Amino acid sequence: MTQTVFIDGEAGTTGLQIRQRLEDRADITLLSIDPARRKEAAARAELLNAADAVILCLPDAAAKEAVALIENPATRVIDASTAFRTADGWTYGFAEMTQGQRAAIAASKRVSNPGCYPTGAVGLIRPLVEAGLMPADWPVTINAVSGYSGGGKSMIAEFEEMETRDNFRLYGLGLQHKHVPEIQVHGALLTRPIFSPSVGRYHQGMLVEIPLHLTEMGATLDNIHEALSAHYAGETFVEVASLADSAAMTGLDPEGLNGTNRMRLFVFGGDGQARLVALLDNLGKGASGAAVQNMNLMLGLNEGAGL
């Protein structure tokens, strides 16, 4: 018996990639809405309540409207917007984040898919806070770069239609980026982090970096690496590069894990300083891949199916 899945917003960047990961699977039957009726609340409500699992790939306001249309208590929901990432009653969909998170996702009816930048940031921060190496009130700074697909249809059009000639652009200059509360809450931080995002002229792939003064923290590169390695030991989709491999590197390509649901963490540095870096595909582990992983867990399927 197959499980039914409805992707509300399947024509968007994330929705299309989720559909590609699901459409050839024998254990999933995709439900689709008539394109001519996709803006009709009644037509959407019918599918939202008929599916075993619903994946919302919508703006925040539309995601909230969709959730309000669901009356079937058996319907499981994965929301890819920012609407519910710190909301009560919603489980954060980062299975590798902390002990018990995978089981919590599997048992939940409401899961909020993590943002792409927070996946890298929380993936680096949370293990260090839990290990006692990073105080919860540490003044964290996060520098990150993503491909322009992370900005949605408007940014994709801007770069691909040559409306801008920028090769690299800083944004979020007012330090009020919508991902900051998510990073603080799920990174288990007491102090609001400084987040400096940027975009490059390439389609997808990202690097998320956290620089640290290890001497002030009372930590070493070995301590940091050991904590990250222990936290992700045995995981399929999150891995930690060895210190030797990291030390031998002269550069890091943000497109290095494109097309995958993987995230690789690196510990660079020396002389009492470190650069912690997460490499991932903003449309993979940072969006559609994570949604499929969460769906698999919620439906009791093989966690890695389709990934």
PDB file of C-alpha atoms in Angstrom, residues 49-290:
ATOM      1  CA  ASN A  49      -7.280  16.620   3.874  1.00  0.00           C
ATOM      2  CA  ALA A  50      -7.041  13.587   1.575  1.00  0.00           C
ATOM      3  CA  ALA A  51      -3.266  13.100   1.721  1.00  0.00           C
ATOM      4  CA  ASP A  52      -1.335  11.048   4.241  1.00  0.00           C
ATOM      5  CA  ALA A  53       1.325  13.757   4.168  1.00  0.00           C
ATOM      6  CA  VAL A  54       1.278  17.337   2.945  1.00  0.00           C
ATOM      7  CA  ILE A  55       4.408  19.309   2.096  1.00  0.00           C
ATOM      8  CA  LEU A  56       3.856  23.061   2.018  1.00  0.00           C
ATOM      9  CA  CYS A  57       6.162  25.015  -0.301  1.00  0.00           C
ATOM     10  CA  LEU A  58       4.476  28.373   0.115  1.00  0.00           C
ATOM     11  CA  PRO A  59       5.153  31.870   1.476  1.00  0.00           C
ATOM     12  CA  ASP A  60       4.565  32.245   5.214  1.00  0.00           C
ATOM     13  CA  ALA A  61       1.057  33.700   5.012  1.00  0.00           C
ATOM     14  CA  ALA A  62      -0.105  31.116   2.492  1.00  0.00           C
ATOM     15  CA  ALA A  63       1.366  28.309   4.594  1.00  0.00           C
ATOM     16  CA  LYS A  64      -0.642  29.478   7.601  1.00  0.00           C
ATOM     17  CA  GLU A  65      -3.774  29.581   5.460  1.00  0.00           C
ATOM     18  CA  ALA A  66      -3.121  26.048   4.221  1.00  0.00           C
ATOM     19  CA  VAL A  67      -2.679  24.684   7.735  1.00  0.00           C
ATOM     20  CA  ALA A  68      -5.965  26.313   8.738  1.00  0.00           C
ATOM     21  CA  LEU A  69      -7.716  24.375   5.937  1.00  0.00           C
ATOM     22  CA  ILE A  70      -6.625  20.991   7.323  1.00  0.00           C
ATOM     23  CA  GLU A  71      -9.320  19.305   9.397  1.00  0.00           C
ATOM     24  CA  ASN A  72      -8.246  15.675   9.001  1.00  0.00           C
ATOM     25  CA  PRO A  73      -6.456  14.726  12.264  1.00  0.00           C
ATOM     26  CA  ALA A  74      -4.480  12.029  10.450  1.00  0.00           C
ATOM     27  CA  THR A  75      -2.872  14.366   7.919  1.00  0.00           C
ATOM     28  CA  ARG A  76       0.816  14.941   8.573  1.00  0.00           C
ATOM     29  CA  VAL A  77       2.251  18.314   7.578  1.00  0.00           C
ATOM     30  CA  ILE A  78       5.754  19.425   6.660  1.00  0.00           C
ATOM     31  CA  ASP A  79       6.055  23.175   6.197  1.00  0.00           C
ATOM     32  CA  ALA A  80       9.012  24.560   4.251  1.00  0.00           C
ATOM     33  CA  SER A  81       8.322  28.223   5.052  1.00  0.00           C
ATOM     34  CA  THR A  82       9.580  30.157   8.073  1.00  0.00           C
ATOM     35  CA  ALA A  83       6.073  30.403   9.539  1.00  0.00           C
ATOM     36  CA  PHE A  84       6.348  27.681  12.178  1.00  0.00           C
ATOM     37  CA  ARG A  85      10.067  27.153  12.807  1.00  0.00           C
ATOM     38  CA  THR A  86       9.920  28.444  16.362  1.00  0.00           C
ATOM     39  CA  ALA A  87       6.200  27.845  16.944  1.00  0.00           C
ATOM     40  CA  ASP A  88       4.733  25.802  19.791  1.00  0.00           C
ATOM     41  CA  GLY A  89       3.272  22.507  18.660  1.00  0.00           C
ATOM     42  CA  TRP A  90       5.653  22.144  15.735  1.00  0.00           C
ATOM     43  CA  THR A  91       8.663  19.829  15.654  1.00  0.00           C
ATOM     44  CA  TYR A  92      11.868  21.178  14.114  1.00  0.00           C
ATOM     45  CA  GLY A  93      12.770  18.968  11.167  1.00  0.00           C
ATOM     46  CA  PHE A  94      16.526  18.584  11.630  1.00  0.00           C
ATOM     47  CA  ALA A  95      16.818  14.900  12.514  1.00  0.00           C
ATOM     48  CA  GLU A  96      20.522  15.061  13.370  1.00  0.00           C
ATOM     49  CA  MET A  97      20.269  18.165  15.571  1.00  0.00           C
ATOM     50  CA  THR A  98      20.104  16.507  18.980  1.00  0.00           C
ATOM     51  CA  GLN A  99      19.384  13.191  20.651  1.00  0.00           C
ATOM     52  CA  GLY A 100      15.737  12.245  20.280  1.00  0.00           C
ATOM     53  CA  GLN A 101      15.006  14.671  17.428  1.00  0.00           C
ATOM     54  CA  ARG A 102      14.612  11.915  14.856  1.00  0.00           C
ATOM     55  CA  ALA A 103      12.071  10.110  17.052  1.00  0.00           C
ATOM     56  CA  ALA A 104      10.228  13.380  17.703  1.00  0.00           C
ATOM     57  CA  ILE A 105       9.902  13.987  13.946  1.00  0.00           C
ATOM     58  CA  ALA A 106       8.663  10.451  13.340  1.00  0.00           C
ATOM     59  CA  ALA A 107       5.958  10.878  15.997  1.00  0.00           C
ATOM     60  CA  SER A 108       4.872  14.377  14.955  1.00  0.00           C
ATOM     61  CA  LYS A 109       1.912  15.511  12.867  1.00  0.00           C
ATOM     62  CA  ARG A 110       3.418  18.989  12.354  1.00  0.00           C
ATOM     63  CA  VAL A 111       7.049  19.412  11.287  1.00  0.00           C
ATOM     64  CA  SER A 112       8.737  22.648  10.276  1.00  0.00           C
ATOM     65  CA  ASN A 113      11.487  22.161   7.712  1.00  0.00           C
ATOM     66  CA  PRO A 114      14.675  24.048   8.704  1.00  0.00           C
ATOM     67  CA  GLY A 115      15.990  26.959   6.692  1.00  0.00           C
ATOM     68  CA  CYS A 116      19.090  26.419   4.569  1.00  0.00           C
ATOM     69  CA  TYR A 117      21.350  28.817   6.487  1.00  0.00           C
ATOM     70  CA  PRO A 118      20.106  27.601   9.899  1.00  0.00           C
ATOM     71  CA  THR A 119      20.809  23.985   8.924  1.00  0.00           C
ATOM     72  CA  GLY A 120      24.492  24.838   8.606  1.00  0.00           C
ATOM     73  CA  ALA A 121      24.594  27.243  11.552  1.00  0.00           C
ATOM     74  CA  VAL A 122      22.649  25.068  13.990  1.00  0.00           C
ATOM     75  CA  GLY A 123      24.550  22.042  12.730  1.00  0.00           C
ATOM     76  CA  LEU A 124      27.786  23.681  13.913  1.00  0.00           C
ATOM     77  CA  ILE A 125      26.535  25.458  17.040  1.00  0.00           C
ATOM     78  CA  ARG A 126      24.214  22.997  18.795  1.00  0.00           C
ATOM     79  CA  PRO A 127      26.787  20.215  19.340  1.00  0.00           C
ATOM     80  CA  LEU A 128      29.247  22.672  20.869  1.00  0.00           C
ATOM     81  CA  VAL A 129      26.668  24.146  23.246  1.00  0.00           C
ATOM     82  CA  GLU A 130      25.534  20.670  24.297  1.00  0.00           C
ATOM     83  CA  ALA A 131      29.159  19.602  24.847  1.00  0.00           C
ATOM     84  CA  GLY A 132      29.797  22.656  27.054  1.00  0.00           C
ATOM     85  CA  LEU A 133      32.480  24.027  24.725  1.00  0.00           C
ATOM     86  CA  MET A 134      30.456  27.053  23.604  1.00  0.00           C
ATOM     87  CA  PRO A 135      28.670  28.952  26.382  1.00  0.00           C
ATOM     88  CA  ALA A 136      25.016  29.545  25.573  1.00  0.00           C
ATOM     89  CA  ASP A 137      25.607  33.303  25.878  1.00  0.00           C
ATOM     90  CA  TRP A 138      28.610  33.268  23.514  1.00  0.00           C
ATOM     91  CA  PRO A 139      28.540  36.171  20.984  1.00  0.00           C
ATOM     92  CA  VAL A 140      28.297  34.070  17.820  1.00  0.00           C
ATOM     93  CA  THR A 141      29.022  35.526  14.382  1.00  0.00           C
ATOM     94  CA  ILE A 142      27.867  33.668  11.266  1.00  0.00           C
ATOM     95  CA  ASN A 143      29.102  34.487   7.768  1.00  0.00           C
ATOM     96  CA  ALA A 144      27.453  32.683   4.869  1.00  0.00           C
ATOM     97  CA  VAL A 145      27.134  32.614   1.096  1.00  0.00           C
ATOM     98  CA  SER A 146      24.455  30.920  -0.987  1.00  0.00           C
ATOM     99  CA  GLY A 147      23.660  30.478  -4.643  1.00  0.00           C
ATOM    100  CA  TYR A 148      20.970  32.800  -5.924  1.00  0.00           C
ATOM    101  CA  SER A 149      18.312  30.041  -5.936  1.00  0.00           C
ATOM    102  CA  GLY A 150      18.073  30.609  -2.193  1.00  0.00           C
ATOM    103  CA  GLY A 151      16.390  33.947  -2.872  1.00  0.00           C
ATOM    104  CA  GLY A 152      13.414  32.413  -4.680  1.00  0.00           C
ATOM    105  CA  LYS A 153      11.892  33.293  -8.033  1.00  0.00           C
ATOM    106  CA  SER A 154      12.615  37.027  -7.900  1.00  0.00           C
ATOM    107  CA  MET A 155      16.322  36.601  -7.196  1.00  0.00           C
ATOM    108  CA  ILE A 156      16.646  33.774  -9.711  1.00  0.00           C
ATOM    109  CA  ALA A 157      15.137  36.009 -12.376  1.00  0.00           C
ATOM    110  CA  GLU A 158      17.363  38.912 -11.353  1.00  0.00           C
ATOM    111  CA  PHE A 159      20.560  36.917 -11.809  1.00  0.00           C
ATOM    112  CA  GLU A 160      19.591  34.712 -14.754  1.00  0.00           C
ATOM    113  CA  GLU A 161      17.988  37.493 -16.781  1.00  0.00           C
ATOM    114  CA  MET A 162      20.981  39.759 -16.143  1.00  0.00           C
ATOM    115  CA  GLU A 163      18.980  42.375 -14.276  1.00  0.00           C
ATOM    116  CA  THR A 164      22.030  42.645 -12.069  1.00  0.00           C
ATOM    117  CA  ARG A 165      25.711  42.324 -12.878  1.00  0.00           C
ATOM    118  CA  ASP A 166      26.687  41.625  -9.273  1.00  0.00           C
ATOM    119  CA  ASN A 167      28.973  38.630  -8.874  1.00  0.00           C
ATOM    120  CA  PHE A 168      28.763  38.793  -5.089  1.00  0.00           C
ATOM    121  CA  ARG A 169      26.389  40.696  -2.877  1.00  0.00           C
ATOM    122  CA  LEU A 170      25.971  41.173   0.871  1.00  0.00           C
ATOM    123  CA  TYR A 171      22.404  41.500   2.096  1.00  0.00           C
ATOM    124  CA  GLY A 172      20.525  41.482   5.402  1.00  0.00           C
ATOM    125  CA  LEU A 173      22.596  44.530   6.292  1.00  0.00           C
ATOM    126  CA  GLY A 174      20.237  45.600   9.078  1.00  0.00           C
ATOM    127  CA  LEU A 175      20.942  42.354  10.961  1.00  0.00           C
ATOM    128  CA  GLN A 176      17.232  41.493  11.066  1.00  0.00           C
ATOM    129  CA  HIS A 177      17.269  38.443   8.794  1.00  0.00           C
ATOM    130  CA  LYS A 178      14.286  36.143   9.317  1.00  0.00           C
ATOM    131  CA  HIS A 179      16.558  33.153  10.067  1.00  0.00           C
ATOM    132  CA  VAL A 180      18.112  34.727  13.181  1.00  0.00           C
ATOM    133  CA  PRO A 181      15.390  33.703  15.682  1.00  0.00           C
ATOM    134  CA  GLU A 182      15.466  30.162  14.302  1.00  0.00           C
ATOM    135  CA  ILE A 183      19.239  29.932  14.698  1.00  0.00           C
ATOM    136  CA  GLN A 184      19.104  31.295  18.235  1.00  0.00           C
ATOM    137  CA  VAL A 185      16.298  28.993  19.410  1.00  0.00           C
ATOM    138  CA  HIS A 186      17.532  25.759  17.855  1.00  0.00           C
ATOM    139  CA  GLY A 187      21.184  26.569  18.421  1.00  0.00           C
ATOM    140  CA  ALA A 188      20.259  26.759  22.145  1.00  0.00           C
ATOM    141  CA  LEU A 189      21.783  30.245  22.351  1.00  0.00           C
ATOM    142  CA  LEU A 190      20.842  32.863  24.912  1.00  0.00           C
ATOM    143  CA  THR A 191      22.449  35.682  22.924  1.00  0.00           C
ATOM    144  CA  ARG A 192      21.165  36.793  19.521  1.00  0.00           C
ATOM    145  CA  PRO A 193      23.811  35.844  16.924  1.00  0.00           C
ATOM    146  CA  ILE A 194      25.137  38.231  14.294  1.00  0.00           C
ATOM    147  CA  PHE A 195      24.239  36.789  10.892  1.00  0.00           C
ATOM    148  CA  SER A 196      25.871  38.113   7.720  1.00  0.00           C
ATOM    149  CA  PRO A 197      24.396  36.432   4.606  1.00  0.00           C
ATOM    150  CA  SER A 198      25.527  36.934   1.023  1.00  0.00           C
ATOM    151  CA  VAL A 199      24.740  35.651  -2.451  1.00  0.00           C
ATOM    152  CA  GLY A 200      27.019  34.712  -5.334  1.00  0.00           C
ATOM    153  CA  ARG A 201      26.453  34.409  -9.061  1.00  0.00           C
ATOM    154  CA  TYR A 202      25.891  30.665  -9.140  1.00  0.00           C
ATOM    155  CA  HIS A 203      22.637  28.727  -8.867  1.00  0.00           C
ATOM    156  CA  GLN A 204      22.887  26.614  -5.740  1.00  0.00           C
ATOM    157  CA  GLY A 205      25.192  25.449  -2.960  1.00  0.00           C
ATOM    158  CA  MET A 206      26.261  27.217   0.217  1.00  0.00           C
ATOM    159  CA  LEU A 207      28.916  27.725   2.849  1.00  0.00           C
ATOM    160  CA  VAL A 208      28.064  28.703   6.427  1.00  0.00           C
ATOM    161  CA  GLU A 209      31.033  29.830   8.530  1.00  0.00           C
ATOM    162  CA  ILE A 210      31.465  30.545  12.241  1.00  0.00           C
ATOM    163  CA  PRO A 211      34.818  32.064  13.305  1.00  0.00           C
ATOM    164  CA  LEU A 212      35.871  31.440  16.897  1.00  0.00           C
ATOM    165  CA  HIS A 213      38.506  32.728  19.301  1.00  0.00           C
ATOM    166  CA  LEU A 214      39.291  29.381  20.904  1.00  0.00           C
ATOM    167  CA  THR A 215      41.613  30.818  23.534  1.00  0.00           C
ATOM    168  CA  GLU A 216      38.806  32.932  25.006  1.00  0.00           C
ATOM    169  CA  MET A 217      36.514  29.880  24.937  1.00  0.00           C
ATOM    170  CA  GLY A 218      39.072  27.685  26.657  1.00  0.00           C
ATOM    171  CA  ALA A 219      38.848  25.209  23.790  1.00  0.00           C
ATOM    172  CA  THR A 220      41.157  23.714  21.159  1.00  0.00           C
ATOM    173  CA  LEU A 221      40.730  22.576  17.575  1.00  0.00           C
ATOM    174  CA  ASP A 222      40.856  18.986  18.814  1.00  0.00           C
ATOM    175  CA  ASN A 223      38.089  19.661  21.376  1.00  0.00           C
ATOM    176  CA  ILE A 224      35.858  21.225  18.750  1.00  0.00           C
ATOM    177  CA  HIS A 225      36.468  18.487  16.200  1.00  0.00           C
ATOM    178  CA  GLU A 226      35.919  15.721  18.746  1.00  0.00           C
ATOM    179  CA  ALA A 227      32.605  17.226  19.857  1.00  0.00           C
ATOM    180  CA  LEU A 228      31.302  17.537  16.295  1.00  0.00           C
ATOM    181  CA  SER A 229      32.527  14.064  15.336  1.00  0.00           C
ATOM    182  CA  ALA A 230      30.931  12.468  18.398  1.00  0.00           C
ATOM    183  CA  HIS A 231      27.648  14.272  17.811  1.00  0.00           C
ATOM    184  CA  TYR A 232      27.303  13.063  14.216  1.00  0.00           C
ATOM    185  CA  ALA A 233      28.870   9.616  14.592  1.00  0.00           C
ATOM    186  CA  GLY A 234      26.932   7.088  12.546  1.00  0.00           C
ATOM    187  CA  GLU A 235      24.866   9.665  10.659  1.00  0.00           C
ATOM    188  CA  THR A 236      24.249   9.166   6.946  1.00  0.00           C
ATOM    189  CA  PHE A 237      23.658  12.727   5.805  1.00  0.00           C
ATOM    190  CA  VAL A 238      25.934  14.773   8.091  1.00  0.00           C
ATOM    191  CA  GLU A 239      29.657  14.108   8.212  1.00  0.00           C
ATOM    192  CA  VAL A 240      32.694  15.785   9.736  1.00  0.00           C
ATOM    193  CA  ALA A 241      35.908  16.034   7.711  1.00  0.00           C
ATOM    194  CA  SER A 242      39.055  14.923   9.500  1.00  0.00           C
ATOM    195  CA  LEU A 243      41.419  17.569  10.824  1.00  0.00           C
ATOM    196  CA  ALA A 244      44.109  16.220   8.521  1.00  0.00           C
ATOM    197  CA  ASP A 245      41.916  16.517   5.448  1.00  0.00           C
ATOM    198  CA  SER A 246      40.826  20.017   6.433  1.00  0.00           C
ATOM    199  CA  ALA A 247      44.400  21.137   7.084  1.00  0.00           C
ATOM    200  CA  ALA A 248      45.425  19.957   3.608  1.00  0.00           C
ATOM    201  CA  MET A 249      42.751  22.029   1.855  1.00  0.00           C
ATOM    202  CA  THR A 250      43.496  25.354   0.163  1.00  0.00           C
ATOM    203  CA  GLY A 251      39.911  26.263  -0.703  1.00  0.00           C
ATOM    204  CA  LEU A 252      36.295  25.167  -0.423  1.00  0.00           C
ATOM    205  CA  ASP A 253      33.744  25.118  -3.247  1.00  0.00           C
ATOM    206  CA  PRO A 254      30.174  26.036  -2.151  1.00  0.00           C
ATOM    207  CA  GLU A 255      28.820  23.855  -4.973  1.00  0.00           C
ATOM    208  CA  GLY A 256      30.661  20.770  -3.731  1.00  0.00           C
ATOM    209  CA  LEU A 257      27.586  18.883  -2.444  1.00  0.00           C
ATOM    210  CA  ASN A 258      25.027  20.060  -4.979  1.00  0.00           C
ATOM    211  CA  GLY A 259      22.331  17.544  -5.827  1.00  0.00           C
ATOM    212  CA  THR A 260      22.693  15.709  -2.513  1.00  0.00           C
ATOM    213  CA  ASN A 261      21.037  15.653   0.912  1.00  0.00           C
ATOM    214  CA  ARG A 262      24.435  15.724   2.609  1.00  0.00           C
ATOM    215  CA  MET A 263      26.158  18.288   4.793  1.00  0.00           C
ATOM    216  CA  ARG A 264      29.900  18.219   5.497  1.00  0.00           C
ATOM    217  CA  LEU A 265      31.417  20.095   8.426  1.00  0.00           C
ATOM    218  CA  PHE A 266      35.001  21.363   8.562  1.00  0.00           C
ATOM    219  CA  VAL A 267      37.211  22.614  11.386  1.00  0.00           C
ATOM    220  CA  PHE A 268      39.975  24.904  10.117  1.00  0.00           C
ATOM    221  CA  GLY A 269      42.402  27.039  12.091  1.00  0.00           C
ATOM    222  CA  GLY A 270      45.307  27.211  14.493  1.00  0.00           C
ATOM    223  CA  ASP A 271      47.034  29.535  16.970  1.00  0.00           C
ATOM    224  CA  GLY A 272      43.973  29.717  19.191  1.00  0.00           C
ATOM    225  CA  GLN A 273      41.529  30.526  16.397  1.00  0.00           C
ATOM    226  CA  ALA A 274      39.119  28.466  14.306  1.00  0.00           C
ATOM    227  CA  ARG A 275      36.912  28.700  11.263  1.00  0.00           C
ATOM    228  CA  LEU A 276      34.024  26.227  11.431  1.00  0.00           C
ATOM    229  CA  VAL A 277      32.370  25.713   8.059  1.00  0.00           C
ATOM    230  CA  ALA A 278      29.301  23.803   6.891  1.00  0.00           C
ATOM    231  CA  LEU A 279      29.010  22.871   3.212  1.00  0.00           C
ATOM    232  CA  LEU A 280      25.584  21.904   1.861  1.00  0.00           C
ATOM    233  CA  ASP A 281      23.195  22.317  -1.042  1.00  0.00           C
ATOM    234  CA  ASN A 282      20.681  25.009  -0.115  1.00  0.00           C
ATOM    235  CA  LEU A 283      18.106  23.156  -2.246  1.00  0.00           C
ATOM    236  CA  GLY A 284      19.097  19.735  -0.874  1.00  0.00           C
ATOM    237  CA  LYS A 285      19.791  19.306   2.831  1.00  0.00           C
ATOM    238  CA  GLY A 286      18.807  22.960   3.097  1.00  0.00           C
ATOM    239  CA  ALA A 287      15.314  22.489   1.629  1.00  0.00           C
ATOM    240  CA  SER A 288      13.851  19.725  -0.562  1.00  0.00           C
ATOM    241  CA  GLY A 289      16.152  16.924   0.564  1.00  0.00           C
ATOM    242  CA  ALA A 290      15.414  17.650   4.213  1.00  0.00           C
TER     243      ALA A 290
END
